[in-house]
XYZ file of C-alpha atoms in Angstrom:
196
model
C 0.000 0.000 0.000
C 1.364 3.383 -0.889
C 0.217 6.543 0.759
C -0.918 9.521 -1.255
C 1.999 11.539 0.022
C 4.417 8.831 -1.031
C 2.948 8.596 -4.548
C 4.077 12.135 -5.253
C 7.665 11.184 -4.547
C 10.023 10.059 -7.340
C 10.397 6.294 -7.425
C 13.881 5.020 -6.605
C 17.046 7.021 -6.084
C 17.473 10.261 -4.280
C 15.776 13.590 -4.844
C 18.896 14.951 -6.491
C 18.849 12.194 -9.091
C 15.200 12.862 -9.863
C 15.841 16.589 -10.213
C 18.794 16.032 -12.494
C 16.852 13.541 -14.644
C 13.764 15.629 -15.373
C 15.123 19.153 -15.213
C 13.519 20.057 -11.879
C 15.070 23.166 -10.456
C 17.049 22.915 -7.215
C 14.460 25.101 -5.472
C 11.662 22.687 -6.311
C 13.857 19.706 -5.498
C 14.476 21.139 -2.040
C 10.705 21.169 -1.454
C 10.351 17.478 -2.352
C 10.252 15.069 0.535
C 12.862 12.365 0.859
C 11.530 8.815 0.246
C 10.471 6.954 3.356
C 12.795 4.355 4.785
C 11.553 0.750 5.123
C 11.136 1.311 8.856
C 9.044 4.441 8.266
C 6.902 2.625 5.693
C 6.351 -0.261 8.112
C 5.316 2.187 10.826
C 2.915 3.926 8.419
C 1.306 0.631 7.370
C 1.016 -0.410 11.006
C -0.947 2.762 11.755
C -3.362 2.092 8.870
C -4.040 -1.605 9.514
C -7.083 -2.857 11.488
C -6.612 -3.540 15.208
C -4.933 -6.772 16.287
C -7.148 -9.733 17.055
C -5.295 -10.832 20.186
C -4.269 -14.266 21.538
C -7.829 -15.388 22.355
C -8.964 -14.802 18.773
C -5.934 -16.718 17.497
C -6.825 -19.683 19.692
C -10.461 -19.568 18.574
C -9.415 -19.471 14.909
C -7.070 -22.432 15.399
C -9.745 -24.486 17.176
C -12.384 -23.681 14.533
C -10.037 -24.600 11.682
C -9.038 -27.815 13.457
C -12.704 -28.739 13.941
C -13.349 -28.206 10.225
C -10.323 -30.327 9.443
C -11.540 -33.176 11.643
C -14.998 -33.005 10.063
C -13.421 -33.100 6.615
C -11.292 -36.043 7.676
C -14.306 -38.055 8.795
C -16.327 -37.216 5.674
C -13.460 -38.035 3.317
C -12.951 -41.443 4.947
C -16.648 -42.088 4.415
C -16.220 -41.283 0.701
C -13.425 -43.816 0.372
C -9.706 -43.153 0.073
C -8.492 -45.858 -2.307
C -4.759 -45.900 -2.966
C -2.291 -43.562 -4.712
C -2.563 -45.776 -7.807
C -6.359 -45.954 -7.667
C -7.557 -42.926 -5.663
C -11.186 -42.658 -4.619
C -13.140 -39.403 -4.141
C -12.128 -39.008 -0.510
C -8.350 -39.093 -0.989
C -7.718 -35.432 -1.865
C -10.131 -34.067 0.786
C -8.416 -36.387 3.265
C -4.980 -34.934 2.439
C -6.279 -31.351 2.578
C -7.970 -32.039 5.925
C -4.719 -33.416 7.335
C -2.851 -30.284 6.226
C -5.573 -28.093 7.753
C -5.330 -29.902 11.085
C -1.522 -29.701 11.099
C -1.588 -25.953 10.389
C -4.233 -25.412 13.066
C -2.144 -27.228 15.661
C 0.901 -25.186 14.626
C -1.077 -21.977 15.037
C -2.354 -23.120 18.426
C 1.134 -24.010 19.680
C 3.373 -21.402 18.088
C 1.151 -18.581 16.873
C -1.436 -17.887 19.549
C 0.571 -14.961 20.941
C 1.407 -13.414 17.596
C -0.175 -10.052 16.912
C -0.282 -10.085 13.105
C -3.850 -11.449 12.988
C -6.504 -8.797 12.379
C -9.607 -8.292 14.481
C -13.032 -8.955 12.958
C -14.056 -6.000 10.786
C -16.279 -5.254 7.803
C -13.697 -6.808 5.464
C -14.003 -10.083 7.389
C -17.368 -10.648 5.747
C -15.460 -11.476 2.579
C -14.175 -14.595 4.312
C -17.720 -15.683 5.129
C -18.732 -15.003 1.521
C -15.836 -17.177 0.357
C -16.900 -20.013 2.639
C -20.531 -19.707 1.476
C -19.554 -19.956 -2.199
C -17.330 -22.929 -1.383
C -20.251 -24.710 0.295
C -22.378 -23.991 -2.776
C -19.642 -25.433 -4.959
C -19.589 -28.671 -2.962
C -23.378 -28.981 -3.148
C -23.618 -28.675 -6.933
C -20.403 -30.305 -8.127
C -21.844 -33.802 -7.791
C -24.801 -32.889 -10.014
C -23.350 -30.496 -12.568
C -19.782 -31.787 -12.773
C -16.812 -29.765 -11.596
C -16.117 -27.666 -14.714
C -18.900 -25.050 -14.558
C -18.921 -24.721 -10.721
C -15.127 -24.339 -10.735
C -15.340 -21.688 -13.443
C -18.004 -19.724 -11.549
C -16.326 -20.107 -8.162
C -12.961 -18.913 -9.466
C -14.567 -15.959 -11.228
C -16.495 -14.875 -8.130
C -13.424 -15.122 -5.928
C -11.223 -13.210 -8.358
C -13.670 -10.491 -9.407
C -15.723 -9.829 -6.289
C -13.495 -10.980 -3.431
C -10.092 -10.322 -4.979
C -11.159 -7.141 -6.829
C -9.398 -8.223 -10.017
C -10.389 -6.709 -13.339
C -13.155 -8.270 -15.412
C -10.703 -9.354 -18.104
C -8.227 -10.869 -15.655
C -11.020 -12.663 -13.787
C -12.409 -14.248 -16.965
C -8.998 -15.299 -18.308
C -7.792 -16.764 -15.015
C -11.110 -18.549 -14.390
C -10.864 -20.422 -17.683
C -7.146 -21.074 -17.137
C -7.668 -22.485 -13.632
C -10.550 -24.698 -14.752
C -8.535 -26.010 -17.698
C -5.543 -26.667 -15.443
C -7.677 -28.578 -12.943
C -9.171 -30.639 -15.780
C -5.777 -31.499 -17.245
C -4.267 -32.389 -13.872
C -7.062 -34.275 -12.144
C -9.045 -35.768 -15.056
C -6.505 -36.263 -17.842
C -3.219 -36.805 -15.989
C -4.274 -38.374 -12.677
C -7.641 -39.873 -13.731
C -9.177 -38.853 -10.404
C -12.809 -40.047 -10.361
C -14.414 -36.645 -9.788
C -17.691 -35.690 -11.464
C -17.024 -33.986 -14.799
C -18.925 -33.192 -17.985
C -16.312 -33.962 -20.637
């Protein structure tokens, strides 16, 4: 993030270099502000960021994520795991659930006192919107195949949650869907619902 005051400064190099490069007079160059140091930029960003969540919020987030991981673990076992040579639908969710549980335990043990987590604010609703669209994806993928839901989910995340441009969102949505198809259907022959 760059502050408005910092945008007016020449990028890179000192003020003298900028003045010499574009013909700015020494009087005007003297009025320009020196670029901020990394420490000053860090302090400025720290002033603008939302308040810290605190250790209790970190513990609650770790426990909630671990609970979701355990639920995913149980559901994926119910779907069948198969083997690496012949994977069944539950294998990939099982692996992802294991990673989620491991990261949650790491956060609970090592990260509960860290202060880089942000407190709940209006922007936190984007996380809930992401989870809601993910639940919708899971509900329809078994009926409609994974191609169209993946395309729509990626587009919504990029355009409305990530604030990407319309063009970038469309291009990346098709690229991600094609990549998933080539990896999971063509290369790995994972038995996931698909249209083609």
